[in-house]
Structures are given as structure tokens and as C-alpha cells.
Amino acid sequence: MAKGEVTVTAIVDDAKKRPNEIIFSSSGLYGALHIPTALFMKAAGGLRMRHLPTPGGGPALTAFLGNNSQVLVSSVSASLAQIKAGKAKPLALFGATRSKALPDVPTMKELGYDLEYYLWVGTFAPKGTPDLVITHLRKVFDQTAHTDQFKGALTNLGQELAYMDQPAFRTFWEADTKRIEAAVRDIGKVEG
């Protein structure tokens, strides 16, 4: 990257001047870190950066910290220690709102990119599971997710609870699936 302050705008400008020269690391092809980077490149006008797939989020972060890549999209929890240590600078968040752990870091939407992406965890049951069991599980998961102990554990990781019960999660799942499918289609077949 050219000298000066590192910002999303600076990365975009540099990537436009030097297509395929800036390297981004990810947790692997079509993975949880590759897809948001692909979404960002599309939202930024079709940027072309070189991809360094690694066998997981830890190796992707290590590649970034070792300057084998210059860009990394990662979760707050996976990178917060490096941010606090001054080894990584957060530039933007992919969620709809700012993170309580990084309140000064803007969202992609605040920066003018029509982009949202979430790393999430969901609980599923096999098709045909009795309604009584589903109702019980929903109640238990809801109660557990809202305990002070669970919320405290999330806070320690720099994460926030965004609990969704079955109907809201289904709506989110359907929209997210379309977003991810579109990103995978945009990435296309990767040859290597």
C-alpha cells in the first residue's frame, strides 16, 4: 500500500491502481472470510485483489500479521486481541450497527458500501423432530442465551448477543442464504 493512513478508501484507491497486487488472506475458498471479502470487492466497484486461502481463520490472521497479506476480513472476537495489542487496525464493520467493543469503527454502510455480512451460529434439529421437542429446545436456548454468564462470555470476546428465535432466524436464514449464494456465484469457479 502507498504511504499514508490506512483506511477503506485508501485500500480501494490502491486496489484500483494496482489490480491483483494487494493480497487478502482468508480461511479458505468460499469460506467465512473469503465471502465477505468478495462481497466487499463487488460493493467497491469490482476491485481485484489476489486471494491467499489458508486452512482456517488462525492461519489467515497469521498471514496478515506476517504481512503475507495486506487485507483480512475477520470477526471481532478472532482479531480483538491483535487490535488491542496495536498489531491490527480495524477499518470497518460488516454488521448493520457498530460494535460495542469497537465503538469508533464505522460500518461498511456508514462508509457508503451497501454491504452486510455476519458470522453467525445457529442450532438446527433433524427434519421430523416432534413439535414438543422443538418448543422445549427453543425455550431452553432462549433462556440460556439471555443469562448474564452467557452474555458476559460474549462481551469478553468482543461480541454481542443477537439472539433470534425460530421465526426470526428463518427469515434471516433465507435472506442470508440468497446473499451468500450470490457471492459464491460472483466468485465463480476458482482454478488453482
mmCIF file of N, CA, C and O in Angstrom, residues 46-144:
data_model
loop_
_atom_site.group_PDB
_atom_site.id
_atom_site.type_symbol
_atom_site.label_atom_id
_atom_site.label_comp_id
_atom_site.label_asym_id
_atom_site.label_seq_id
_atom_site.Cartn_x
_atom_site.Cartn_y
_atom_site.Cartn_z
ATOM 1 N N GLY A 46 -16.046 -3.626 -8.052
ATOM 2 C CA GLY A 46 -15.374 -4.701 -8.783
ATOM 3 C C GLY A 46 -13.879 -4.718 -8.600
ATOM 4 O O GLY A 46 -13.126 -4.967 -9.550
ATOM 5 N N LEU A 47 -13.420 -4.444 -7.393
ATOM 6 C CA LEU A 47 -11.982 -4.491 -7.121
ATOM 7 C C LEU A 47 -11.429 -5.873 -7.440
ATOM 8 O O LEU A 47 -12.134 -6.868 -7.338
ATOM 9 N N ARG A 48 -10.157 -5.898 -7.773
ATOM 10 C CA ARG A 48 -9.481 -7.172 -7.984
ATOM 11 C C ARG A 48 -8.276 -7.218 -7.056
ATOM 12 O O ARG A 48 -7.332 -6.451 -7.208
ATOM 13 N N MET A 49 -8.371 -8.109 -6.061
ATOM 14 C CA MET A 49 -7.255 -8.353 -5.157
ATOM 15 C C MET A 49 -6.913 -9.835 -5.242
ATOM 16 O O MET A 49 -7.765 -10.654 -5.560
ATOM 17 N N ARG A 50 -5.670 -10.159 -4.954
ATOM 18 C CA ARG A 50 -5.229 -11.550 -5.009
ATOM 19 C C ARG A 50 -5.603 -12.269 -3.716
ATOM 20 O O ARG A 50 -5.449 -11.726 -2.623
ATOM 21 N N HIS A 51 -6.047 -13.506 -3.850
ATOM 22 C CA HIS A 51 -6.526 -14.285 -2.713
ATOM 23 C C HIS A 51 -5.451 -15.245 -2.226
ATOM 24 O O HIS A 51 -4.872 -15.987 -3.003
ATOM 25 N N LEU A 52 -5.220 -15.222 -0.902
ATOM 26 C CA LEU A 52 -4.339 -16.183 -0.267
ATOM 27 C C LEU A 52 -5.207 -17.042 0.654
ATOM 28 O O LEU A 52 -5.456 -16.689 1.799
ATOM 29 N N PRO A 53 -5.733 -18.172 0.140
ATOM 30 C CA PRO A 53 -6.538 -19.045 1.001
ATOM 31 C C PRO A 53 -5.624 -19.798 1.971
ATOM 32 O O PRO A 53 -4.536 -20.214 1.599
ATOM 33 N N THR A 54 -6.075 -19.919 3.206
ATOM 34 C CA THR A 54 -5.316 -20.657 4.215
ATOM 35 C C THR A 54 -6.242 -21.710 4.822
ATOM 36 O O THR A 54 -7.449 -21.675 4.593
ATOM 37 N N PRO A 55 -5.709 -22.626 5.610
ATOM 38 C CA PRO A 55 -6.547 -23.690 6.180
ATOM 39 C C PRO A 55 -7.278 -23.277 7.464
ATOM 40 O O PRO A 55 -7.419 -24.070 8.376
ATOM 41 N N GLY A 56 -7.729 -22.038 7.561
ATOM 42 C CA GLY A 56 -8.502 -21.619 8.728
ATOM 43 C C GLY A 56 -8.312 -20.153 9.045
ATOM 44 O O GLY A 56 -7.435 -19.477 8.482
ATOM 45 N N GLY A 57 -9.148 -19.666 9.969
ATOM 46 C CA GLY A 57 -9.082 -18.258 10.358
ATOM 47 C C GLY A 57 -7.781 -17.895 11.058
ATOM 48 O O GLY A 57 -7.244 -16.799 10.852
ATOM 49 N N GLY A 58 -7.266 -18.789 11.908
ATOM 50 C CA GLY A 58 -5.994 -18.524 12.589
ATOM 51 C C GLY A 58 -4.849 -18.336 11.612
ATOM 52 O O GLY A 58 -4.111 -17.346 11.687
ATOM 53 N N PRO A 59 -4.673 -19.265 10.663
ATOM 54 C CA PRO A 59 -3.620 -19.074 9.668
ATOM 55 C C PRO A 59 -3.827 -17.821 8.794
ATOM 56 O O PRO A 59 -2.854 -17.185 8.389
ATOM 57 N N ALA A 60 -5.079 -17.464 8.532
ATOM 58 C CA ALA A 60 -5.344 -16.243 7.753
ATOM 59 C C ALA A 60 -4.886 -15.014 8.528
ATOM 60 O O ALA A 60 -4.276 -14.099 7.963
ATOM 61 N N LEU A 61 -5.154 -15.003 9.829
ATOM 62 C CA LEU A 61 -4.712 -13.899 10.684
ATOM 63 C C LEU A 61 -3.188 -13.881 10.773
ATOM 64 O O LEU A 61 -2.567 -12.818 10.688
ATOM 65 N N THR A 62 -2.572 -15.040 10.910
ATOM 66 C CA THR A 62 -1.108 -15.135 10.959
ATOM 67 C C THR A 62 -0.486 -14.609 9.666
ATOM 68 O O THR A 62 0.512 -13.880 9.704
ATOM 69 N N ALA A 63 -1.086 -14.952 8.534
ATOM 70 C CA ALA A 63 -0.586 -14.446 7.240
ATOM 71 C C ALA A 63 -0.665 -12.929 7.197
ATOM 72 O O ALA A 63 0.260 -12.260 6.719
ATOM 73 N N PHE A 64 -1.748 -12.391 7.712
ATOM 74 C CA PHE A 64 -1.920 -10.937 7.745
ATOM 75 C C PHE A 64 -0.888 -10.283 8.670
ATOM 76 O O PHE A 64 -0.231 -9.317 8.297
ATOM 77 N N LEU A 65 -0.745 -10.830 9.868
ATOM 78 C CA LEU A 65 0.199 -10.260 10.834
ATOM 79 C C LEU A 65 1.636 -10.357 10.339
ATOM 80 O O LEU A 65 2.461 -9.510 10.658
ATOM 81 N N GLY A 66 1.929 -11.375 9.534
ATOM 82 C CA GLY A 66 3.271 -11.543 8.961
ATOM 83 C C GLY A 66 3.464 -10.792 7.659
ATOM 84 O O GLY A 66 4.482 -10.938 7.001
ATOM 85 N N ASN A 67 2.487 -9.994 7.263
ATOM 86 C CA ASN A 67 2.499 -9.204 6.031
ATOM 87 C C ASN A 67 2.582 -10.063 4.779
ATOM 88 O O ASN A 67 3.068 -9.633 3.736
ATOM 89 N N ASN A 68 2.104 -11.303 4.875
ATOM 90 C CA ASN A 68 1.948 -12.112 3.676
ATOM 91 C C ASN A 68 0.647 -11.749 2.967
ATOM 92 O O ASN A 68 0.444 -12.132 1.818
ATOM 93 N N SER A 69 -0.214 -11.059 3.674
ATOM 94 C CA SER A 69 -1.404 -10.451 3.069
ATOM 95 C C SER A 69 -1.536 -9.060 3.666
ATOM 96 O O SER A 69 -1.052 -8.795 4.771
ATOM 97 N N GLN A 70 -2.182 -8.181 2.926
ATOM 98 C CA GLN A 70 -2.336 -6.809 3.391
ATOM 99 C C GLN A 70 -3.759 -6.500 3.843
ATOM 100 O O GLN A 70 -4.012 -5.442 4.421
ATOM 101 N N VAL A 71 -4.689 -7.413 3.581
ATOM 102 C CA VAL A 71 -6.094 -7.215 3.928
ATOM 103 C C VAL A 71 -6.625 -8.507 4.534
ATOM 104 O O VAL A 71 -6.311 -9.597 4.054
ATOM 105 N N LEU A 72 -7.417 -8.364 5.585
ATOM 106 C CA LEU A 72 -8.070 -9.508 6.215
ATOM 107 C C LEU A 72 -9.438 -9.073 6.714
ATOM 108 O O LEU A 72 -9.555 -8.066 7.400
ATOM 109 N N VAL A 73 -10.458 -9.818 6.358
ATOM 110 C CA VAL A 73 -11.787 -9.635 6.938
ATOM 111 C C VAL A 73 -11.925 -10.733 7.974
ATOM 112 O O VAL A 73 -11.775 -11.911 7.660
ATOM 113 N N SER A 74 -12.181 -10.345 9.230
ATOM 114 C CA SER A 74 -12.226 -11.313 10.317
ATOM 115 C C SER A 74 -13.284 -10.894 11.322
ATOM 116 O O SER A 74 -13.728 -9.741 11.321
ATOM 117 N N SER A 75 -13.658 -11.811 12.191
ATOM 118 C CA SER A 75 -14.612 -11.461 13.247
ATOM 119 C C SER A 75 -13.918 -10.616 14.305
ATOM 120 O O SER A 75 -12.698 -10.664 14.464
ATOM 121 N N VAL A 76 -14.710 -9.850 15.036
ATOM 122 C CA VAL A 76 -14.165 -9.051 16.127
ATOM 123 C C VAL A 76 -13.504 -9.974 17.148
ATOM 124 O O VAL A 76 -12.382 -9.722 17.586
ATOM 125 N N SER A 77 -14.175 -11.063 17.504
ATOM 126 C CA SER A 77 -13.634 -11.937 18.545
ATOM 127 C C SER A 77 -12.293 -12.549 18.143
ATOM 128 O O SER A 77 -11.412 -12.712 18.985
ATOM 129 N N ALA A 78 -12.109 -12.880 16.885
ATOM 130 C CA ALA A 78 -10.861 -13.501 16.438
ATOM 131 C C ALA A 78 -9.706 -12.511 16.353
ATOM 132 O O ALA A 78 -8.542 -12.907 16.442
ATOM 133 N N SER A 79 -10.001 -11.236 16.198
ATOM 134 C CA SER A 79 -8.936 -10.255 15.990
ATOM 135 C C SER A 79 -8.803 -9.223 17.105
ATOM 136 O O SER A 79 -7.880 -8.412 17.080
ATOM 137 N N LEU A 80 -9.688 -9.249 18.093
ATOM 138 C CA LEU A 80 -9.701 -8.205 19.128
ATOM 139 C C LEU A 80 -8.384 -8.118 19.891
ATOM 140 O O LEU A 80 -7.890 -7.014 20.149
ATOM 141 N N ALA A 81 -7.787 -9.246 20.235
ATOM 142 C CA ALA A 81 -6.511 -9.206 20.965
ATOM 143 C C ALA A 81 -5.430 -8.520 20.136
ATOM 144 O O ALA A 81 -4.634 -7.738 20.666
ATOM 145 N N GLN A 82 -5.402 -8.791 18.827
ATOM 146 C CA GLN A 82 -4.405 -8.169 17.945
ATOM 147 C C GLN A 82 -4.675 -6.670 17.786
ATOM 148 O O GLN A 82 -3.743 -5.878 17.660
ATOM 149 N N ILE A 83 -5.957 -6.303 17.784
ATOM 150 C CA ILE A 83 -6.325 -4.887 17.697
ATOM 151 C C ILE A 83 -5.866 -4.167 18.967
ATOM 152 O O ILE A 83 -5.237 -3.106 18.899
ATOM 153 N N LYS A 84 -6.180 -4.763 20.123
ATOM 154 C CA LYS A 84 -5.791 -4.150 21.402
ATOM 155 C C LYS A 84 -4.279 -4.050 21.544
ATOM 156 O O LYS A 84 -3.771 -3.114 22.156
ATOM 157 N N ALA A 85 -3.556 -5.015 20.958
ATOM 158 C CA ALA A 85 -2.088 -5.002 21.022
ATOM 159 C C ALA A 85 -1.479 -4.043 20.003
ATOM 160 O O ALA A 85 -0.257 -3.877 19.967
ATOM 161 N N GLY A 86 -2.300 -3.426 19.155
ATOM 162 C CA GLY A 86 -1.802 -2.500 18.150
ATOM 163 C C GLY A 86 -1.200 -3.170 16.929
ATOM 164 O O GLY A 86 -0.546 -2.522 16.117
ATOM 165 N N LYS A 87 -1.458 -4.473 16.769
ATOM 166 C CA LYS A 87 -0.900 -5.211 15.631
ATOM 167 C C LYS A 87 -1.838 -5.227 14.424
ATOM 168 O O LYS A 87 -1.429 -5.582 13.329
ATOM 169 N N ALA A 88 -3.082 -4.861 14.639
ATOM 170 C CA ALA A 88 -4.063 -4.800 13.551
ATOM 171 C C ALA A 88 -4.939 -3.573 13.775
ATOM 172 O O ALA A 88 -5.251 -3.220 14.916
ATOM 173 N N LYS A 89 -5.310 -2.933 12.694
ATOM 174 C CA LYS A 89 -6.151 -1.743 12.779
ATOM 175 C C LYS A 89 -7.508 -2.053 12.163
ATOM 176 O O LYS A 89 -7.586 -2.372 10.972
ATOM 177 N N PRO A 90 -8.577 -1.953 12.953
ATOM 178 C CA PRO A 90 -9.902 -2.199 12.381
ATOM 179 C C PRO A 90 -10.337 -1.006 11.526
ATOM 180 O O PRO A 90 -10.200 0.143 11.937
ATOM 181 N N LEU A 91 -10.828 -1.298 10.324
ATOM 182 C CA LEU A 91 -11.195 -0.220 9.405
ATOM 183 C C LEU A 91 -12.700 -0.062 9.248
ATOM 184 O O LEU A 91 -13.185 1.050 9.060
ATOM 185 N N ALA A 92 -13.438 -1.162 9.287
ATOM 186 C CA ALA A 92 -14.887 -1.104 9.098
ATOM 187 C C ALA A 92 -15.504 -2.401 9.596
ATOM 188 O O ALA A 92 -14.846 -3.445 9.632
ATOM 189 N N LEU A 93 -16.760 -2.305 9.950
ATOM 190 C CA LEU A 93 -17.526 -3.467 10.401
ATOM 191 C C LEU A 93 -18.557 -3.828 9.347
ATOM 192 O O LEU A 93 -19.099 -2.948 8.679
ATOM 193 N N PHE A 94 -18.845 -5.091 9.210
ATOM 194 C CA PHE A 94 -19.780 -5.556 8.187
ATOM 195 C C PHE A 94 -21.216 -5.639 8.683
ATOM 196 O O PHE A 94 -22.119 -5.876 7.905
ATOM 197 N N GLY A 95 -21.457 -5.467 9.981
ATOM 198 C CA GLY A 95 -22.804 -5.530 10.525
ATOM 199 C C GLY A 95 -23.580 -4.244 10.280
ATOM 200 O O GLY A 95 -23.043 -3.241 9.806
ATOM 201 N N ALA A 96 -24.851 -4.266 10.645
ATOM 202 C CA ALA A 96 -25.716 -3.101 10.447
ATOM 203 C C ALA A 96 -25.421 -1.988 11.447
ATOM 204 O O ALA A 96 -25.686 -0.818 11.181
ATOM 205 N N THR A 97 -24.846 -2.354 12.608
ATOM 206 C CA THR A 97 -24.551 -1.368 13.642
ATOM 207 C C THR A 97 -23.109 -1.519 14.101
ATOM 208 O O THR A 97 -22.474 -2.550 13.895
ATOM 209 N N ARG A 98 -22.626 -0.483 14.759
ATOM 210 C CA ARG A 98 -21.268 -0.524 15.290
ATOM 211 C C ARG A 98 -21.179 -1.516 16.446
ATOM 212 O O ARG A 98 -22.146 -1.796 17.123
ATOM 213 N N SER A 99 -19.997 -2.002 16.664
ATOM 214 C CA SER A 99 -19.729 -2.941 17.747
ATOM 215 C C SER A 99 -19.467 -2.186 19.043
ATOM 216 O O SER A 99 -18.744 -1.180 19.035
ATOM 217 N N LYS A 100 -20.009 -2.674 20.135
ATOM 218 C CA LYS A 100 -19.722 -2.067 21.440
ATOM 219 C C LYS A 100 -18.244 -2.211 21.782
ATOM 220 O O LYS A 100 -17.683 -1.368 22.477
ATOM 221 N N ALA A 101 -17.610 -3.265 21.292
ATOM 222 C CA ALA A 101 -16.186 -3.474 21.552
ATOM 223 C C ALA A 101 -15.313 -2.515 20.743
ATOM 224 O O ALA A 101 -14.182 -2.219 21.135
ATOM 225 N N LEU A 102 -15.832 -2.031 19.617
ATOM 226 C CA LEU A 102 -15.085 -1.113 18.731
ATOM 227 C C LEU A 102 -16.002 0.045 18.328
ATOM 228 O O LEU A 102 -16.314 0.214 17.147
ATOM 229 N N PRO A 103 -16.423 0.861 19.290
ATOM 230 C CA PRO A 103 -17.438 1.881 19.000
ATOM 231 C C PRO A 103 -17.009 2.965 18.014
ATOM 232 O O PRO A 103 -17.862 3.621 17.410
ATOM 233 N N ASP A 104 -15.710 3.162 17.839
ATOM 234 C CA ASP A 104 -15.224 4.197 16.919
ATOM 235 C C ASP A 104 -15.042 3.704 15.493
ATOM 236 O O ASP A 104 -14.672 4.475 14.610
ATOM 237 N N VAL A 105 -15.306 2.420 15.264
ATOM 238 C CA VAL A 105 -15.112 1.834 13.935
ATOM 239 C C VAL A 105 -16.447 1.874 13.185
ATOM 240 O O VAL A 105 -17.436 1.307 13.642
ATOM 241 N N PRO A 106 -16.495 2.549 12.031
ATOM 242 C CA PRO A 106 -17.752 2.659 11.278
ATOM 243 C C PRO A 106 -18.149 1.351 10.594
ATOM 244 O O PRO A 106 -17.320 0.456 10.421
ATOM 245 N N THR A 107 -19.403 1.285 10.212
ATOM 246 C CA THR A 107 -19.865 0.136 9.437
ATOM 247 C C THR A 107 -19.593 0.402 7.959
ATOM 248 O O THR A 107 -19.380 1.544 7.549
ATOM 249 N N MET A 108 -19.623 -0.660 7.176
ATOM 250 C CA MET A 108 -19.464 -0.506 5.727
ATOM 251 C C MET A 108 -20.556 0.407 5.172
ATOM 252 O O MET A 108 -20.294 1.226 4.295
ATOM 253 N N LYS A 109 -21.771 0.262 5.696
ATOM 254 C CA LYS A 109 -22.874 1.107 5.210
ATOM 255 C C LYS A 109 -22.603 2.572 5.520
ATOM 256 O O LYS A 109 -22.896 3.436 4.703
ATOM 257 N N GLU A 110 -22.039 2.853 6.703
ATOM 258 C CA GLU A 110 -21.691 4.239 7.032
ATOM 259 C C GLU A 110 -20.663 4.794 6.054
ATOM 260 O O GLU A 110 -20.644 5.992 5.784
ATOM 261 N N LEU A 111 -19.811 3.933 5.548
ATOM 262 C CA LEU A 111 -18.779 4.352 4.599
ATOM 263 C C LEU A 111 -19.281 4.399 3.158
ATOM 264 O O LEU A 111 -18.528 4.714 2.250
ATOM 265 N N GLY A 112 -20.555 4.048 2.963
ATOM 266 C CA GLY A 112 -21.139 4.156 1.627
ATOM 267 C C GLY A 112 -21.202 2.866 0.840
ATOM 268 O O GLY A 112 -21.516 2.893 -0.356
ATOM 269 N N TYR A 113 -20.912 1.735 1.470
ATOM 270 C CA TYR A 113 -20.970 0.452 0.775
ATOM 271 C C TYR A 113 -22.236 -0.288 1.195
ATOM 272 O O TYR A 113 -22.459 -0.499 2.387
ATOM 273 N N ASP A 114 -23.035 -0.675 0.224
ATOM 274 C CA ASP A 114 -24.275 -1.393 0.515
ATOM 275 C C ASP A 114 -23.922 -2.849 0.792
ATOM 276 O O ASP A 114 -23.967 -3.695 -0.090
ATOM 277 N N LEU A 115 -23.541 -3.113 2.030
ATOM 278 C CA LEU A 115 -22.961 -4.397 2.357
ATOM 279 C C LEU A 115 -23.193 -4.733 3.822
ATOM 280 O O LEU A 115 -22.948 -3.915 4.698
ATOM 281 N N GLU A 116 -23.690 -5.951 4.055
ATOM 282 C CA GLU A 116 -23.795 -6.514 5.397
ATOM 283 C C GLU A 116 -23.389 -7.973 5.305
ATOM 284 O O GLU A 116 -23.723 -8.649 4.339
ATOM 285 N N TYR A 117 -22.667 -8.424 6.315
ATOM 286 C CA TYR A 117 -22.272 -9.822 6.382
ATOM 287 C C TYR A 117 -22.117 -10.192 7.847
ATOM 288 O O TYR A 117 -21.606 -9.406 8.642
ATOM 289 N N TYR A 118 -22.558 -11.384 8.182
ATOM 290 C CA TYR A 118 -22.496 -11.834 9.566
ATOM 291 C C TYR A 118 -21.917 -13.237 9.653
ATOM 292 O O TYR A 118 -22.269 -14.106 8.857
ATOM 293 N N LEU A 119 -21.049 -13.431 10.624
ATOM 294 C CA LEU A 119 -20.635 -14.768 11.022
ATOM 295 C C LEU A 119 -21.573 -15.121 12.171
ATOM 296 O O LEU A 119 -21.591 -14.437 13.184
ATOM 297 N N TRP A 120 -22.356 -16.147 11.995
ATOM 298 C CA TRP A 120 -23.364 -16.465 12.998
ATOM 299 C C TRP A 120 -23.339 -17.954 13.347
ATOM 300 O O TRP A 120 -22.740 -18.755 12.641
ATOM 301 N N VAL A 121 -23.977 -18.264 14.441
ATOM 302 C CA VAL A 121 -24.108 -19.641 14.887
ATOM 303 C C VAL A 121 -25.592 -19.912 15.050
ATOM 304 O O VAL A 121 -26.315 -19.115 15.654
ATOM 305 N N GLY A 122 -26.064 -21.023 14.496
ATOM 306 C CA GLY A 122 -27.465 -21.405 14.623
ATOM 307 C C GLY A 122 -27.564 -22.829 15.125
ATOM 308 O O GLY A 122 -26.615 -23.603 15.026
ATOM 309 N N THR A 123 -28.702 -23.145 15.670
ATOM 310 C CA THR A 123 -28.948 -24.502 16.146
ATOM 311 C C THR A 123 -30.049 -25.108 15.291
ATOM 312 O O THR A 123 -31.082 -24.463 15.048
ATOM 313 N N PHE A 124 -29.836 -26.324 14.842
ATOM 314 C CA PHE A 124 -30.778 -26.997 13.960
ATOM 315 C C PHE A 124 -31.169 -28.341 14.557
ATOM 316 O O PHE A 124 -30.412 -28.937 15.315
ATOM 317 N N ALA A 125 -32.334 -28.806 14.193
ATOM 318 C CA ALA A 125 -32.805 -30.137 14.600
ATOM 319 C C ALA A 125 -33.167 -30.906 13.339
ATOM 320 O O ALA A 125 -33.522 -30.307 12.310
ATOM 321 N N PRO A 126 -33.092 -32.228 13.394
ATOM 322 C CA PRO A 126 -33.439 -33.027 12.209
ATOM 323 C C PRO A 126 -34.898 -32.824 11.799
ATOM 324 O O PRO A 126 -35.780 -32.608 12.637
ATOM 325 N N LYS A 127 -35.132 -32.881 10.493
ATOM 326 C CA LYS A 127 -36.488 -32.811 9.971
ATOM 327 C C LYS A 127 -37.313 -33.922 10.632
ATOM 328 O O LYS A 127 -36.835 -35.044 10.795
ATOM 329 N N GLY A 128 -38.515 -33.582 11.027
ATOM 330 C CA GLY A 128 -39.389 -34.563 11.655
ATOM 331 C C GLY A 128 -39.296 -34.585 13.177
ATOM 332 O O GLY A 128 -39.996 -35.371 13.824
ATOM 333 N N THR A 129 -38.432 -33.742 13.750
ATOM 334 C CA THR A 129 -38.362 -33.673 15.206
ATOM 335 C C THR A 129 -39.729 -33.221 15.724
ATOM 336 O O THR A 129 -40.287 -32.254 15.210
ATOM 337 N N PRO A 130 -40.275 -33.889 16.729
ATOM 338 C CA PRO A 130 -41.604 -33.539 17.241
ATOM 339 C C PRO A 130 -41.700 -32.076 17.700
ATOM 340 O O PRO A 130 -40.742 -31.532 18.272
ATOM 341 N N ASP A 131 -42.832 -31.451 17.439
ATOM 342 C CA ASP A 131 -43.049 -30.048 17.814
ATOM 343 C C ASP A 131 -42.809 -29.802 19.295
ATOM 344 O O ASP A 131 -42.275 -28.761 19.681
ATOM 345 N N LEU A 132 -43.189 -30.741 20.149
ATOM 346 C CA LEU A 132 -42.997 -30.597 21.587
ATOM 347 C C LEU A 132 -41.505 -30.469 21.924
ATOM 348 O O LEU A 132 -41.112 -29.644 22.768
ATOM 349 N N VAL A 133 -40.669 -31.238 21.242
ATOM 350 C CA VAL A 133 -39.225 -31.171 21.458
ATOM 351 C C VAL A 133 -38.681 -29.833 20.956
ATOM 352 O O VAL A 133 -37.881 -29.182 21.642
ATOM 353 N N ILE A 134 -39.125 -29.397 19.796
ATOM 354 C CA ILE A 134 -38.687 -28.114 19.232
ATOM 355 C C ILE A 134 -39.067 -26.975 20.178
ATOM 356 O O ILE A 134 -38.254 -26.090 20.465
ATOM 357 N N THR A 135 -40.294 -26.992 20.672
ATOM 358 C CA THR A 135 -40.763 -25.941 21.594
ATOM 359 C C THR A 135 -39.899 -25.915 22.850
ATOM 360 O O THR A 135 -39.495 -24.844 23.322
ATOM 361 N N HIS A 136 -39.587 -27.094 23.387
ATOM 362 C CA HIS A 136 -38.743 -27.169 24.593
ATOM 363 C C HIS A 136 -37.337 -26.627 24.294
ATOM 364 O O HIS A 136 -36.785 -25.846 25.085
ATOM 365 N N LEU A 137 -36.757 -27.042 23.185
ATOM 366 C CA LEU A 137 -35.408 -26.578 22.831
ATOM 367 C C LEU A 137 -35.376 -25.060 22.635
ATOM 368 O O LEU A 137 -34.438 -24.390 23.096
ATOM 369 N N ARG A 138 -36.385 -24.525 21.983
ATOM 370 C CA ARG A 138 -36.442 -23.076 21.777
ATOM 371 C C ARG A 138 -36.449 -22.342 23.117
ATOM 372 O O ARG A 138 -35.747 -21.342 23.295
ATOM 373 N N LYS A 139 -37.231 -22.846 24.052
ATOM 374 C CA LYS A 139 -37.331 -22.225 25.376
ATOM 375 C C LYS A 139 -35.983 -22.289 26.097
ATOM 376 O O LYS A 139 -35.515 -21.296 26.653
ATOM 377 N N VAL A 140 -35.343 -23.464 26.074
ATOM 378 C CA VAL A 140 -34.055 -23.634 26.760
ATOM 379 C C VAL A 140 -32.974 -22.755 26.137
ATOM 380 O O VAL A 140 -32.211 -22.091 26.852
ATOM 381 N N PHE A 141 -32.897 -22.729 24.820
ATOM 382 C CA PHE A 141 -31.883 -21.895 24.157
ATOM 383 C C PHE A 141 -32.119 -20.411 24.433
ATOM 384 O O PHE A 141 -31.178 -19.658 24.677
ATOM 385 N N ASP A 142 -33.356 -19.980 24.411
ATOM 386 C CA ASP A 142 -33.688 -18.583 24.694
ATOM 387 C C ASP A 142 -33.255 -18.210 26.114
ATOM 388 O O ASP A 142 -32.608 -17.181 26.334
ATOM 389 N N GLN A 143 -33.612 -19.052 27.084
ATOM 390 C CA GLN A 143 -33.249 -18.773 28.476
ATOM 391 C C GLN A 143 -31.728 -18.744 28.652
ATOM 392 O O GLN A 143 -31.187 -17.840 29.290
ATOM 393 N N THR A 144 -31.054 -19.712 28.075
ATOM 394 C CA THR A 144 -29.600 -19.814 28.222
ATOM 395 C C THR A 144 -28.892 -18.626 27.569
ATOM 396 O O THR A 144 -27.968 -18.052 28.146
#
